Short mmCIF file of C-alpha atoms in Angstrom, two decimals:
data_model
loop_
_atom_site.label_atom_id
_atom_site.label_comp_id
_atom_site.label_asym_id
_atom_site.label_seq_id
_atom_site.Cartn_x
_atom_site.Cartn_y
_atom_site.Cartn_z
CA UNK I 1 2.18 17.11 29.55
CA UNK I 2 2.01 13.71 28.62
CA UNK I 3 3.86 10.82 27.09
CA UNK I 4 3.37 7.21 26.36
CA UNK I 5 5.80 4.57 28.02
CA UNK I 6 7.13 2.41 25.19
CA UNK I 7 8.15 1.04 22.71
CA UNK I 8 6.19 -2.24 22.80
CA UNK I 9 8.23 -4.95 24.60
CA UNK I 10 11.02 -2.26 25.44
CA UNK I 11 9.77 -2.89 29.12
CA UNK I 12 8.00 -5.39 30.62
CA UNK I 13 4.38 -5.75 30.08
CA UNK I 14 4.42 -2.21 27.91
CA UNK I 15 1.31 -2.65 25.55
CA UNK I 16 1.61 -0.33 22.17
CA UNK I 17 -1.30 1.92 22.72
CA UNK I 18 -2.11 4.35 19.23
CA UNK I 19 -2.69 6.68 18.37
CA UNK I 20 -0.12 8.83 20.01
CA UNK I 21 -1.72 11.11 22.35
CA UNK I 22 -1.80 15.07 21.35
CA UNK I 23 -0.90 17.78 23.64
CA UNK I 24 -2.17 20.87 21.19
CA UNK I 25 -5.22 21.20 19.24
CA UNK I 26 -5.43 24.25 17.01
CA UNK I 27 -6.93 25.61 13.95
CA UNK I 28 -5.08 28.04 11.58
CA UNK I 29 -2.63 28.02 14.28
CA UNK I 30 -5.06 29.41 17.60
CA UNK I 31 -6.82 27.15 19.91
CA UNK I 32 -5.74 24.88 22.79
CA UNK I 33 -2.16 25.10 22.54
CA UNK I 34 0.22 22.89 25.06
CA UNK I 35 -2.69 22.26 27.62
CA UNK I 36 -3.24 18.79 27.40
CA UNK I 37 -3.50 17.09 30.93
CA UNK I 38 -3.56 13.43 32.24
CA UNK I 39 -3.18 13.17 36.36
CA UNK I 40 -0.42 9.95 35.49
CA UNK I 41 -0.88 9.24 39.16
CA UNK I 42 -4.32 7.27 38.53
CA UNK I 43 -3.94 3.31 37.74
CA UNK I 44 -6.65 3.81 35.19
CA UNK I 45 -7.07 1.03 32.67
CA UNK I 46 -8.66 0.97 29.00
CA UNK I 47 -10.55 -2.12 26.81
CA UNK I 48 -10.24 -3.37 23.69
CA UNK I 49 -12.11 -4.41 20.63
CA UNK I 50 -11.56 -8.26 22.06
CA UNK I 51 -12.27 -7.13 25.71
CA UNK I 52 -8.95 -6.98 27.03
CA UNK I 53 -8.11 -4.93 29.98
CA UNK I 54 -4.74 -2.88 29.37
CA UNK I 55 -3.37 0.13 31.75
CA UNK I 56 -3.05 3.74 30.73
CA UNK I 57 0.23 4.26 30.26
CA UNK I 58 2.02 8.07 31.13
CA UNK I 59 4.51 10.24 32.55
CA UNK I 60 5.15 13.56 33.00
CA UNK I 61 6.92 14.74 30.65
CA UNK I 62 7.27 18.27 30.12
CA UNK I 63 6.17 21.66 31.44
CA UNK I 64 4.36 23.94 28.76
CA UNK I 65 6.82 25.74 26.62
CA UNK I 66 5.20 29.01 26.83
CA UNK I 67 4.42 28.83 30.72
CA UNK I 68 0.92 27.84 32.37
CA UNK I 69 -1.85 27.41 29.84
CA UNK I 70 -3.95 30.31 28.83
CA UNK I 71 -6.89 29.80 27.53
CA UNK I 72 -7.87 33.24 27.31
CA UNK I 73 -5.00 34.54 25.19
CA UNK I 74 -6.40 35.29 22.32
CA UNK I 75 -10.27 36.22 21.03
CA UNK I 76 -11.89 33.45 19.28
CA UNK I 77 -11.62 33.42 15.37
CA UNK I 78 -14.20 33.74 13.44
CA UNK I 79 -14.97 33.04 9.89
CA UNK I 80 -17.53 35.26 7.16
CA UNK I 81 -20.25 33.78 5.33
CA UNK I 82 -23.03 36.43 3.44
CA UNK I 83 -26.69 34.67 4.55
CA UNK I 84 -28.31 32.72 1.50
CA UNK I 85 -24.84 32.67 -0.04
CA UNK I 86 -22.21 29.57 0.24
CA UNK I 87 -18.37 29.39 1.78
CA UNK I 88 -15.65 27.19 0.75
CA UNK I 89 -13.35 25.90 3.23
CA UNK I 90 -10.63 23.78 2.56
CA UNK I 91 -9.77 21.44 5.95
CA UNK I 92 -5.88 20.26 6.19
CA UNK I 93 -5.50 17.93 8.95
CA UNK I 94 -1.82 18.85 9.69
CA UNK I 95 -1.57 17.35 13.03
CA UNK I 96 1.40 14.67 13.63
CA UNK I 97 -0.57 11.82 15.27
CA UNK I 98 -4.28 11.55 14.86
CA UNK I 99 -7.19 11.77 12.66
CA UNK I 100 -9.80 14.42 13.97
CA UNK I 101 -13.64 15.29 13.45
CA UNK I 102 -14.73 18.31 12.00
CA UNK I 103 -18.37 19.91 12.20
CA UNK I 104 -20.37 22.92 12.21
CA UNK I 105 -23.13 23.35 14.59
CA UNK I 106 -26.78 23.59 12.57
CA UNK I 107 -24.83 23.52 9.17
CA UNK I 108 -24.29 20.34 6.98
CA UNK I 109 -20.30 19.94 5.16
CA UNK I 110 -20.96 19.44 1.25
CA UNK I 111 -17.29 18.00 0.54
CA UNK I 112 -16.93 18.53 -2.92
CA UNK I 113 -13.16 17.64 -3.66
CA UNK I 114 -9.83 15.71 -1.95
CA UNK I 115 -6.09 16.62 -2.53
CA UNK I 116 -7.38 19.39 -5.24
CA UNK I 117 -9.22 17.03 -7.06
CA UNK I 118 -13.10 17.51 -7.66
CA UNK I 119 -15.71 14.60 -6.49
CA UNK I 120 -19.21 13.85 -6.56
CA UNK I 121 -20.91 16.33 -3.91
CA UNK I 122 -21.58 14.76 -0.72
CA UNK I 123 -23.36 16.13 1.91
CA UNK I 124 -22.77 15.33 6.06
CA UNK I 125 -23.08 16.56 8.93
CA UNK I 126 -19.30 15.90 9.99
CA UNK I 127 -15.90 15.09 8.76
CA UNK I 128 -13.66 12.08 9.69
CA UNK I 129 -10.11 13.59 8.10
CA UNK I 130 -7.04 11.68 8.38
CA UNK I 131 -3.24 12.79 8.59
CA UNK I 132 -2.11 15.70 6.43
CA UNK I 133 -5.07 14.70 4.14
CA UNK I 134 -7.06 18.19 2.59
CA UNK I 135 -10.92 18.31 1.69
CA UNK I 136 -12.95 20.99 -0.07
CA UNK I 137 -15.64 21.88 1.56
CA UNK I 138 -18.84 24.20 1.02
CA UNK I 139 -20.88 25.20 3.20
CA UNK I 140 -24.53 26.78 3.00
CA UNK I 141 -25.31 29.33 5.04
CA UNK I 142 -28.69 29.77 5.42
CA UNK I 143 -29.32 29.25 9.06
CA UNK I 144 -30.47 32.41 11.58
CA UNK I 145 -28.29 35.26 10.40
CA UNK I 146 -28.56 36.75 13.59
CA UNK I 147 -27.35 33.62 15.64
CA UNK I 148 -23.31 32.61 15.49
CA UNK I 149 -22.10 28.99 15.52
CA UNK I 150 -19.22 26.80 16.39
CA UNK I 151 -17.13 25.34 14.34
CA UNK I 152 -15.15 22.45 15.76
CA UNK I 153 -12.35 20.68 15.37
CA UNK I 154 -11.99 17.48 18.11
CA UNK I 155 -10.11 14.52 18.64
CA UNK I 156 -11.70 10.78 18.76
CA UNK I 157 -12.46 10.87 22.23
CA UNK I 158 -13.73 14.07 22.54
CA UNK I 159 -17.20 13.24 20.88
CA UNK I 160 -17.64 9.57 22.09
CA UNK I 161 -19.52 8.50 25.00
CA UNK I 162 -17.11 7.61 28.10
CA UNK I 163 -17.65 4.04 27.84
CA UNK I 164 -16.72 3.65 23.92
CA UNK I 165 -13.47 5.91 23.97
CA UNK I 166 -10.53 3.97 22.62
CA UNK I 167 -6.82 3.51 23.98
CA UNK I 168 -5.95 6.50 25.62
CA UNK I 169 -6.20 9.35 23.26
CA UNK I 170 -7.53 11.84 25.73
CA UNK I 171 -10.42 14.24 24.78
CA UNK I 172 -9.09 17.41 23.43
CA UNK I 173 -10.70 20.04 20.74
CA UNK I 174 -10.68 23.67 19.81
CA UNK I 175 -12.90 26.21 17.95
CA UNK I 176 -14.03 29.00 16.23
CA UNK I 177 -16.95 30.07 15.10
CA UNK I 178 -18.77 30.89 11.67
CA UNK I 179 -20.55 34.32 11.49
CA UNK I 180 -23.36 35.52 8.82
CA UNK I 181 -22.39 39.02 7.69
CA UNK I 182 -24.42 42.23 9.52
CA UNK I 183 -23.32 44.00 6.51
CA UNK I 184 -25.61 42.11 3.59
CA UNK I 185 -28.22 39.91 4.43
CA UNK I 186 -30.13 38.00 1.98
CA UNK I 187 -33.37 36.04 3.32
CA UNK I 188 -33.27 33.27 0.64
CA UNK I 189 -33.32 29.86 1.98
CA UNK I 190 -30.71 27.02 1.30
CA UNK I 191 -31.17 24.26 -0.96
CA UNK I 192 -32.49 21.24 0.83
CA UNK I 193 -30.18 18.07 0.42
CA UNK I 194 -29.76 14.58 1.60
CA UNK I 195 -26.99 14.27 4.42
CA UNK I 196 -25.14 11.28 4.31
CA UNK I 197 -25.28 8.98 7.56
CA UNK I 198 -21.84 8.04 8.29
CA UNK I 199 -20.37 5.75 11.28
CA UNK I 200 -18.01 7.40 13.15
CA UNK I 201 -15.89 4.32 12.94
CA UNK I 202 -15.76 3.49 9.13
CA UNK I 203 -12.22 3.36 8.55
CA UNK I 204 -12.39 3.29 4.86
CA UNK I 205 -14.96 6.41 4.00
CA UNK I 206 -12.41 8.10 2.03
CA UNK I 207 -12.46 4.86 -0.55
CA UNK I 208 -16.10 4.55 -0.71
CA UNK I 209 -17.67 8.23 -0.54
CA UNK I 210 -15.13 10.01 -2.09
CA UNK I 211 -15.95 9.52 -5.75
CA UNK I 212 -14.19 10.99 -8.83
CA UNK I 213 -16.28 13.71 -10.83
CA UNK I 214 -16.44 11.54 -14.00
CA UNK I 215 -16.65 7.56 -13.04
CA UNK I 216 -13.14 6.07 -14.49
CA UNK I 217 -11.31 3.02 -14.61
CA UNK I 218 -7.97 2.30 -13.92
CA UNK I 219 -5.55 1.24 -17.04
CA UNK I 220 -4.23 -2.14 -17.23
CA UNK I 221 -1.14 -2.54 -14.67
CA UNK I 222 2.29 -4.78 -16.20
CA UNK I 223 3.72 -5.06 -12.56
CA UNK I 224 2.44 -4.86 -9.37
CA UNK I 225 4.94 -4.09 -6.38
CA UNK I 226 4.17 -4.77 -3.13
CA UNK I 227 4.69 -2.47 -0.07
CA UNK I 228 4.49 -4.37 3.02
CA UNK I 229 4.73 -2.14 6.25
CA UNK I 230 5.57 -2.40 9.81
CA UNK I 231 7.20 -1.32 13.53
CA UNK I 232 9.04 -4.79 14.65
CA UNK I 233 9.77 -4.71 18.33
CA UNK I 234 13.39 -5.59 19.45
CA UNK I 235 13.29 -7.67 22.36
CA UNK I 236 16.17 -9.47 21.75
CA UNK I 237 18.20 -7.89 24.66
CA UNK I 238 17.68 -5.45 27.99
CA UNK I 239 19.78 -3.03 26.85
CA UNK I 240 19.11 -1.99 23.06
CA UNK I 241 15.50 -1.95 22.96
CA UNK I 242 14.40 -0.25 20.39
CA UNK I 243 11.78 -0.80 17.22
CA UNK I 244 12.66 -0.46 14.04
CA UNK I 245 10.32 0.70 11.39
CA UNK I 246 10.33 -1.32 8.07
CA UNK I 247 8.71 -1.51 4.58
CA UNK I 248 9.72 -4.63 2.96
CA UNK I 249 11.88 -5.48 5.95
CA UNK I 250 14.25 -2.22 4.28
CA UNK I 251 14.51 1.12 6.94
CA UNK I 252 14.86 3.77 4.99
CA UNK I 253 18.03 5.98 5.37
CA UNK I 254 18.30 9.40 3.36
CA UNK I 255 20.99 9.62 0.50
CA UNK I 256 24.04 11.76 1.11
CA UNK I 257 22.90 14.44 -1.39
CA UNK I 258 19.47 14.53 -3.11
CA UNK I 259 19.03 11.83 -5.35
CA UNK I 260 17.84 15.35 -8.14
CA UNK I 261 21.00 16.92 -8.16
CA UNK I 262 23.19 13.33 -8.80
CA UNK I 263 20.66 12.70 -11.81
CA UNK I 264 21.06 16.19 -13.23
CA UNK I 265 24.74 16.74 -12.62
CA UNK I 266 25.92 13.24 -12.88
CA UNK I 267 22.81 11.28 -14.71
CA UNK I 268 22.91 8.68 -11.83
CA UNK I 269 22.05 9.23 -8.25
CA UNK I 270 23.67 5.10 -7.60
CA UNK I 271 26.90 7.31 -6.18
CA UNK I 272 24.91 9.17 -3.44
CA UNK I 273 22.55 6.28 -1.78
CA UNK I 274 23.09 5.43 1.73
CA UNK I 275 25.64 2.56 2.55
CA UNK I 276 23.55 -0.31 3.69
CA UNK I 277 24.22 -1.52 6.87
CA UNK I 278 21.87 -4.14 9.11
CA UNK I 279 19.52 -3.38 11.52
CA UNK I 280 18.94 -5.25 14.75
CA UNK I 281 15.54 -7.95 13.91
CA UNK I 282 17.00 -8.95 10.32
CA UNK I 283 16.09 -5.29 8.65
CA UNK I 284 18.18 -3.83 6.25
CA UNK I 285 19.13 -0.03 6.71
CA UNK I 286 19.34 1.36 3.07
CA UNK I 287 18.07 4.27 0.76
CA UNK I 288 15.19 2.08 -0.52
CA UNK I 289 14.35 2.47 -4.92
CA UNK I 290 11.82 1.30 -6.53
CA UNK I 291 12.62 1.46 -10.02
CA UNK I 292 9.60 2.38 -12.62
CA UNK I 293 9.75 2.49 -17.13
CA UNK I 294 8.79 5.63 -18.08
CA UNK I 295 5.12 5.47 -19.53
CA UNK I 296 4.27 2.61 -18.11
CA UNK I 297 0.99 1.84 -15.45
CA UNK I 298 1.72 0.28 -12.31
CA UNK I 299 0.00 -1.35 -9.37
CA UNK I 300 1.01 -1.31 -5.99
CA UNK I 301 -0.27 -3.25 -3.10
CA UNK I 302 0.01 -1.65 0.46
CA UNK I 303 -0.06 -3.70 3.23
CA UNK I 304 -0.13 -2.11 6.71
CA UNK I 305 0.88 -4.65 9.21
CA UNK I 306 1.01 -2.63 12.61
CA UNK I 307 -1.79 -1.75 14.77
CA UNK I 308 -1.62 1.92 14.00
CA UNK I 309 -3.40 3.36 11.30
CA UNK I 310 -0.67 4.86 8.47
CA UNK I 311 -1.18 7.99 6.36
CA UNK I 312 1.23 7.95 2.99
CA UNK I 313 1.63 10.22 0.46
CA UNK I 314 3.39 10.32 -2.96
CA UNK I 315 5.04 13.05 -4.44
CA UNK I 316 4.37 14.92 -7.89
CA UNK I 317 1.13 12.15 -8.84
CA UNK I 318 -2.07 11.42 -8.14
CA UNK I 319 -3.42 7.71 -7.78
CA UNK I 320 -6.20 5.65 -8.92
CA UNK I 321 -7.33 3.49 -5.94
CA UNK I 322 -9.25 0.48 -7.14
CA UNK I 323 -9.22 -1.67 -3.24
CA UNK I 324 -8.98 -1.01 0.16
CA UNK I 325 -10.22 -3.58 2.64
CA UNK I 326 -8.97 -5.03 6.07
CA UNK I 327 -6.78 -7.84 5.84
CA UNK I 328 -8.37 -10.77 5.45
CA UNK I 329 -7.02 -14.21 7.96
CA UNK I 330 -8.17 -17.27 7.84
CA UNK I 331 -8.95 -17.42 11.53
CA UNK I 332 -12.34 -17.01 12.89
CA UNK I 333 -11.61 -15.76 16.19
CA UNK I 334 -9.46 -12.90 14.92
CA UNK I 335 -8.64 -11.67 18.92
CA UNK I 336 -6.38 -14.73 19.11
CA UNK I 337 -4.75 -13.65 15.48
CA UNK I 338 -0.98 -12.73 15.77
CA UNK I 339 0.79 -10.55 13.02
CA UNK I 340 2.09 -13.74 11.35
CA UNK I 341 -1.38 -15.35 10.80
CA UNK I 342 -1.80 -11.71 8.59
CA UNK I 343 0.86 -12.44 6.45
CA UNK I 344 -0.18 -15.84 5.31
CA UNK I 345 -2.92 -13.95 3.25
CA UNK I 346 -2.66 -15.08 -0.77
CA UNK I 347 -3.91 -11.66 -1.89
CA UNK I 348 -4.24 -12.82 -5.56
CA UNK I 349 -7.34 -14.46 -4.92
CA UNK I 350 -8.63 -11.50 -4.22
CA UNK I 351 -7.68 -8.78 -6.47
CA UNK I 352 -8.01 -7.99 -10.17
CA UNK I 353 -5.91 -8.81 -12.94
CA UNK I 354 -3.03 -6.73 -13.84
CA UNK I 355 -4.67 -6.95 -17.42
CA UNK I 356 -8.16 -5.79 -16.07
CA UNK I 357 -9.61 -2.44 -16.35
CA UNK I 358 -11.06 -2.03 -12.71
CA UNK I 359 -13.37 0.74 -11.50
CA UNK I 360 -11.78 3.40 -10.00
CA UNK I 361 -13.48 4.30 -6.10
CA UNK I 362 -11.22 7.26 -5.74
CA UNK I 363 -8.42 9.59 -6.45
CA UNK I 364 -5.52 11.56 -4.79
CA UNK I 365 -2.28 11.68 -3.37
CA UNK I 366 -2.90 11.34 0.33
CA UNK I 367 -3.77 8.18 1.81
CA UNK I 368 -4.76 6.57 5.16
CA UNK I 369 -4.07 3.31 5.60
CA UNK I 370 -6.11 2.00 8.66
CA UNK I 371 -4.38 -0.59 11.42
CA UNK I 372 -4.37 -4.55 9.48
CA UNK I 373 -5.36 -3.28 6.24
CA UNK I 374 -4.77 -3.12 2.72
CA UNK I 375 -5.19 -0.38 0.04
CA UNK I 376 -4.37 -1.29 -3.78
CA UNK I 377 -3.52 2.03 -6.23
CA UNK I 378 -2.30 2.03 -9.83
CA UNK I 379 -0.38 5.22 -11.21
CA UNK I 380 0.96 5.90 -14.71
CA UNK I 381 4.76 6.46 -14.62
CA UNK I 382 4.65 9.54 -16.23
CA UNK I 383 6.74 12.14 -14.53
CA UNK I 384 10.32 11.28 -14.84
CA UNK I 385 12.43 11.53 -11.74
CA UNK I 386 13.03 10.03 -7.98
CA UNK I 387 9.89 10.86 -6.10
CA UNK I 388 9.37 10.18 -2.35
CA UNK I 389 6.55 8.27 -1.14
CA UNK I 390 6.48 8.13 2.38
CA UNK I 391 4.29 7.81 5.89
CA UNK I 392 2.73 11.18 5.74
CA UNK I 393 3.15 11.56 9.43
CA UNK I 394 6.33 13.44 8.70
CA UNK I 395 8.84 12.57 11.78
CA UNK I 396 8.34 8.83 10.76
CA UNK I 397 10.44 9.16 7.68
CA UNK I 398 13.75 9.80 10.09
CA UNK I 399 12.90 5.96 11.89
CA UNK I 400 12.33 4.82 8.07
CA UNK I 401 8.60 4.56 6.92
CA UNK I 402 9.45 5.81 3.65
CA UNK I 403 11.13 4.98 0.02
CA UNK I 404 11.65 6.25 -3.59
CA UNK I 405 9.84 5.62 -6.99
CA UNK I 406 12.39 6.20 -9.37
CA UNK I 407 10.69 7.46 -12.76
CA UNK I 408 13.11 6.50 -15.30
#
């Protein structure tokens, strides 16, 4: 098993490499379980989007928990679909550290809702899912009802040619496969539909395929809070060399009892909030509020500063997203950019008016935010209470990618 070296600038010459590289791919919990392998040994190097040369870094890290890998140990699943008739599947991407494809062999995807919430049909012939995102999915089955066929579920480099694979996530996938019933077979033929030609690189498909049912706009916003996101690298000194992660320069640190039970028992939760304490590159260790009027429509503007794609996700609502976009820099040669040129960005020449209406691309709860991007959401402050909103790649709210919206 594998690990990266890091954090970036915690040793010398260590180069942030994401995403985080799996060791288990699995779906409904069978697959390739704990059987990742990289010979750490090699000096083998990867290339950027700018054409810079970095190593691969590794090291050993860990023998399988469950002894040498097996992958025999179990039959291969498979899943039921009548001939002429349709499945739905709904596809949870609940891995910790990387978005994955998804595809059926001779069978389009119709995807037909996101976080519960219907859409406009589309049809493709594979999935791009992000972190602990869900899609609705039918499927037509109406291929030869004799014949099986594979259903998979692989990682970025699995399903790119050798010479366009990206950092060091290694290829890894699993399987199952999709099986017409020898019980009832019915020899209509599938509707014929138009399958969507996606890039397997466009960051930002959820924003502009993923439409709501009935075209909506968002209401008119009287604040918009900005959410500003990042890991900053301590290099300050040899011996604490950690990262801390930030939004709004704040790490987030969980209150000494829920913040639920102080509102109900004591109608405040200001009694239960961490103690704030500083961190070590000019961060602020606190239970981070954001406080919201009941009733009210808000916008917030994420900005994800970190080379690392982000997936969030906010309790108890569901959000209009009217913008999502790389960050724009005034440099041409963006390969010579540094994180600071990113934040000189004036983002209110770009964005609506808090007293416009704007067209809503797309609704839900979960959210990827792709490396030096942006995504803009309004939501109606309508459900009273503290509500977490946090990186939805769980383990990252301990570090502190995470904060509250206080309904009040």
């Amino acid at each position: 098993m594998t690990v990266l070296q890091g954090p970036y600038d915690a040793y010398r010459d260590s180069i942030p490499m994401y995403p985080w590289s799996p060791t288990s791919f699995l779906i409904n919990g069978h697959g390739k379980f704990d059987c990742r392998t990289l010979n750490c040994s090699e000096k083998r190097t990867w290339q950027d989007s700018c054409g810079v040369t970095h190593p691969i870094q590794c090291l050993p890290l860990r023998s399988p928990f469950f002894g040498p890998y097996n992958p025999n140990a179990h039959s291969i699943d498979e899943f039921l679909c009548l001939h002429g008739k349709q499945i739905r599947l709904r596809l949870i991407n609940a891995v910790s550290g990387i978005p994955f494809r998804f595809w059926i062999g001779q069978h389009n995807l119709i995807i037909v809702a996101r976080d519960s919430i219907e859409i406009v049909p589309i049809t493709v012939s594979f999935v791009h899912i992000t972190i602990e995102q869900r899609l609705d999915l039918t499927i037509d089955c109406n291929q030869d009802p004799i014949a099986t066929y594979t259903i998979f579920a692989a990682s970025r480099n699995s399903y790119r040619p050798l010479e366009n694979t990206t950092g060091q996530t290694s290829a890894i996938w699993t399987w199952a496969l999709l099986v017409y019933s020898k019980f009832q077979v019915n020899k209509r033929t599938g509707r014929l539909t138009e399958v969507l030609r996606l890039s397997p690189d466009n960051s930002f498909f959820e924003y502009e395929f993923l439409k709501s049912f009935k075209p909506r706009f968002a209401p008119a916003a009287v604040r918009r809070v900005t959410l500003a996101f990042e890991t900053v690298w301590n290099n300050h000194t040899a011996i604490d060399a950690l990262e801390e992660w930030v939004v709004n320069e704040i790490t987030f640190e969980s209150p000494k009892e829920p913040l639920l039970h102080a509102n109900f028992f004591d109608g405040t939760f200001k009694h239960v909030v961490a103690n704030e304490r500083p961190g070590r590159v000019n961060n602020i260790h606190a239970t981070y509020v954001e406080h919201f009027e009941y009733g009210q429509t808000y916008e917030i503007l994420m900005i994800n500063y970190d080379p690392q794609l982000h997936p969030w996700h906010l309790h108890e609502y569901s959000v209009d997203f009217i913008a999502a976009s790389k960050i724009p820099t005034l440099k041409s040669n963006k390969c010579n950019g540094t994180r600071q040129d990113l934040k000189q960005f004036d983002y209110n020449t770009i964005l609506p008016l808090l007293n416009s209406t704007p067209r809503v691309l797309s609704i839900g709860d979960s959210f990827n935010i792709p490396r030096e991007s942006y995504v803009l959401f309004r939501f109606t402050a309508n459900n009273p209470g503290p509500w977490t909103f946090y990186c939805h790649m769980q383990w990252r709210i301990e570090p502190g990618v995470s904060l509250v919206f206080s309904v009040e």
